[in-house]
One Martini backbone bead per residue (centre of mass of N, CA, C, O) as a GRO file, in nm:
protein
  159
    1MET     BB    1   3.164  -0.337  -8.594
    2ASN     BB    2   3.194  -0.583  -8.403
    3ALA     BB    3   2.941  -0.524  -8.233
    4GLN     BB    4   2.772  -0.593  -8.461
    5ARG     BB    5   2.848  -0.888  -8.521
    6ILE     BB    6   2.777  -0.994  -8.241
    7LYS     BB    7   2.475  -0.916  -8.244
    8ALA     BB    8   2.399  -1.071  -8.494
    9HIS     BB    9   2.491  -1.358  -8.375
   10ILE     BB   10   2.307  -1.354  -8.143
   11GLU     BB   11   2.043  -1.334  -8.308
   12LEU     BB   12   2.087  -1.595  -8.478
   13LEU     BB   13   2.075  -1.787  -8.201
   14ALA     BB   14   1.822  -1.704  -8.029
   15PRO     BB   15   1.607  -1.925  -8.140
   16PHE     BB   16   1.776  -2.187  -7.991
   17ILE     BB   17   1.695  -2.124  -7.726
   18GLY     BB   18   1.593  -2.398  -7.542
   19ARG     BB   19   1.700  -2.599  -7.752
   20GLU     BB   20   1.755  -2.854  -7.927
   21ILE     BB   21   2.068  -2.917  -8.140
   22GLY     BB   22   2.143  -3.222  -8.072
   23VAL     BB   23   2.212  -3.565  -8.181
   24SER     BB   24   2.424  -3.840  -8.152
   25PRO     BB   25   2.559  -4.104  -8.240
   26TRP     BB   26   2.647  -4.398  -8.149
   27VAL     BB   27   2.890  -4.523  -7.898
   28ARG     BB   28   3.109  -4.769  -7.847
   29ILE     BB   29   3.236  -4.905  -7.545
   30ASP     BB   30   3.533  -5.047  -7.544
   31GLN     BB   31   3.827  -5.177  -7.454
   32GLU     BB   32   4.002  -5.046  -7.665
   33ARG     BB   33   3.923  -4.753  -7.585
   34ILE     BB   34   4.004  -4.760  -7.310
   35ASP     BB   35   4.298  -4.841  -7.342
   36ALA     BB   36   4.372  -4.600  -7.527
   37HIS     BB   37   4.329  -4.388  -7.303
   38ALA     BB   38   4.525  -4.499  -7.088
   39ARG     BB   39   4.775  -4.453  -7.283
   40THR     BB   40   4.745  -4.145  -7.322
   41THR     BB   41   4.671  -4.054  -7.002
   42GLY     BB   42   4.743  -4.277  -6.751
   43ASP     BB   43   4.445  -4.401  -6.706
   44ASP     BB   44   4.520  -4.740  -6.570
   45ALA     BB   45   4.320  -4.853  -6.388
   46TRP     BB   46   4.194  -5.149  -6.329
   47ILE     BB   47   3.882  -5.058  -6.364
   48HIS     BB   48   3.954  -5.031  -6.677
   49THR     BB   49   4.204  -5.279  -6.770
   50ASP     BB   50   4.090  -5.536  -6.568
   51PRO     BB   51   3.843  -5.743  -6.635
   52ALA     BB   52   3.892  -5.975  -6.420
   53ARG     BB   53   3.905  -5.798  -6.172
   54ALA     BB   54   3.628  -5.641  -6.216
   55ALA     BB   55   3.446  -5.880  -6.203
   56LYS     BB   56   3.526  -5.950  -5.890
   57GLU     BB   57   3.567  -5.635  -5.740
   58THR     BB   58   3.296  -5.520  -5.874
   59PRO     BB   59   2.958  -5.434  -5.909
   60PHE     BB   60   2.974  -5.432  -6.235
   61GLY     BB   61   3.136  -5.691  -6.369
   62CYS     BB   62   3.342  -5.476  -6.513
   63THR     BB   63   3.449  -5.241  -6.679
   64ILE     BB   64   3.511  -4.875  -6.692
   65ALA     BB   65   3.498  -4.569  -6.802
   66GLN     BB   66   3.651  -4.301  -6.822
   67ASN     BB   67   3.561  -3.969  -6.742
   68PHE     BB   68   3.757  -3.835  -6.970
   69LEU     BB   69   3.650  -4.012  -7.198
   70LEU     BB   70   3.362  -3.872  -7.200
   71MET     BB   71   3.455  -3.583  -7.243
   72SER     BB   72   3.590  -3.635  -7.516
   73LEU     BB   73   3.336  -3.708  -7.672
   74LEU     BB   74   3.200  -3.433  -7.716
   75THR     BB   75   3.332  -3.327  -7.954
   76ASP     BB   76   3.230  -3.529  -8.165
   77MET     BB   77   2.925  -3.515  -8.086
   78ALA     BB   78   2.891  -3.201  -8.169
   79GLN     BB   79   2.858  -3.233  -8.465
   80ALA     BB   80   2.529  -3.260  -8.442
   81THR     BB   81   2.496  -2.989  -8.453
   82ASN     BB   82   2.264  -2.691  -8.574
   83LEU     BB   83   2.427  -2.442  -8.588
   84PRO     BB   84   2.497  -2.159  -8.702
   85THR     BB   85   2.824  -2.030  -8.884
   86ASP     BB   86   2.796  -1.775  -8.967
   87GLY     BB   87   3.099  -1.564  -8.929
   88VAL     BB   88   3.300  -1.821  -8.839
   89ALA     BB   89   3.626  -1.872  -8.796
   90TYR     BB   90   3.611  -2.014  -8.507
   91ARG     BB   91   3.623  -2.297  -8.256
   92THR     BB   92   3.623  -2.345  -7.903
   93SER     BB   93   3.703  -2.463  -7.610
   94TYR     BB   94   3.618  -2.304  -7.269
   95GLY     BB   95   3.452  -2.517  -7.096
   96PHE     BB   96   3.325  -2.528  -6.766
   97ASP     BB   97   3.065  -2.469  -6.522
   98ARG     BB   98   2.959  -2.784  -6.536
   99LEU     BB   99   3.014  -3.116  -6.388
  100ARG     BB  100   2.898  -3.451  -6.417
  101ILE     BB  101   2.902  -3.780  -6.297
  102VAL     BB  102   2.637  -4.006  -6.266
  103GLN     BB  103   2.745  -4.262  -6.401
  104PRO     BB  104   2.870  -4.546  -6.512
  105VAL     BB  105   3.041  -4.697  -6.794
  106LEU     BB  106   3.002  -4.976  -6.953
  107VAL     BB  107   3.147  -5.211  -7.106
  108GLY     BB  108   2.959  -5.205  -7.420
  109SER     BB  109   2.828  -4.966  -7.437
  110ARG     BB  110   2.604  -4.714  -7.549
  111VAL     BB  111   2.649  -4.369  -7.660
  112ARG     BB  112   2.525  -4.034  -7.640
  113GLY     BB  113   2.471  -3.700  -7.746
  114ARG     BB  114   2.306  -3.408  -7.588
  115PHE     BB  115   2.180  -3.069  -7.709
  116GLU     BB  116   2.150  -2.743  -7.549
  117LEU     BB  117   2.084  -2.411  -7.577
  118ARG     BB  118   2.113  -2.176  -7.320
  119LYS     BB  119   2.339  -1.936  -7.416
  120VAL     BB  120   2.438  -1.607  -7.540
  121GLU     BB  121   2.757  -1.409  -7.541
  122ALA     BB  122   2.967  -1.167  -7.515
  123LYS     BB  123   3.342  -1.206  -7.601
  124GLY     BB  124   3.466  -0.936  -7.640
  125HIS     BB  125   3.572  -0.808  -7.974
  126HIS     BB  126   3.543  -1.123  -8.142
  127GLY     BB  127   3.286  -1.270  -7.968
  128VAL     BB  128   3.131  -1.578  -7.840
  129LEU     BB  129   2.936  -1.739  -7.603
  130VAL     BB  130   2.855  -2.075  -7.570
  131TYR     BB  131   2.578  -2.244  -7.398
  132LEU     BB  132   2.580  -2.592  -7.315
  133ASP     BB  133   2.391  -2.850  -7.280
  134ALA     BB  134   2.521  -3.168  -7.177
  135SER     BB  135   2.489  -3.511  -7.269
  136ILE     BB  136   2.532  -3.848  -7.170
  137GLU     BB  137   2.396  -4.146  -7.287
  138ILE     BB  138   2.251  -4.461  -7.207
  139GLU     BB  139   2.091  -4.695  -7.403
  140ASP     BB  140   2.028  -4.947  -7.156
  141ASP     BB  141   1.920  -4.704  -6.944
  142ASP     BB  142   1.680  -4.525  -7.037
  143LEU     BB  143   1.885  -4.270  -7.095
  144ALA     BB  144   2.071  -4.233  -6.895
  145PRO     BB  145   2.294  -4.024  -6.746
  146ALA     BB  146   2.662  -4.009  -6.739
  147LEU     BB  147   2.646  -3.699  -6.815
  148ALA     BB  148   2.658  -3.346  -6.702
  149ALA     BB  149   2.678  -3.024  -6.874
  150GLU     BB  150   2.820  -2.698  -6.897
  151TRP     BB  151   2.917  -2.579  -7.195
  152LEU     BB  152   3.184  -2.391  -7.353
  153ILE     BB  153   3.190  -2.192  -7.668
  154TYR     BB  154   3.406  -2.043  -7.871
  155ARG     BB  155   3.348  -1.766  -8.101
  156ARG     BB  156   3.515  -1.660  -8.370
  157LEU     BB  157   3.485  -1.385  -8.569
  158GLU     BB  158   3.492  -1.242  -8.850
  159ASP     BB  159   3.635  -0.941  -8.986
   0.00000   0.00000   0.00000
């Protein structure tokens, strides 16, 4: 029975493979967000948290967002995806097969996520792995990517 559910779910998602499945709304990366991330994670290097020093001592002229802040935004940005969830009990991040920070995100920039379905495969007896090509684009830089990743999402199917 589980094998049939898994096969049916893979067939449900198959038409979306190779297609864009969502683009998130824009998110402003302000100093308050950067500082909150620094407090939460301990990533409080001056390049992120000291605007005066960053203005003088970096080629950016301002602070930049932490790379892990960008990665953490993917979760909320992925709410914009439009894959069917029929028969899904829950889903969770399974990790990354590939992730690159392509360029820094300057304080004050707006970014958004863009997602494409790469592939879907069975995972164990109860679920599937969904492979997403995920990117975070910077608005004022001709939509240049700040982050590019292959992100895996585990979907546990209902019994």
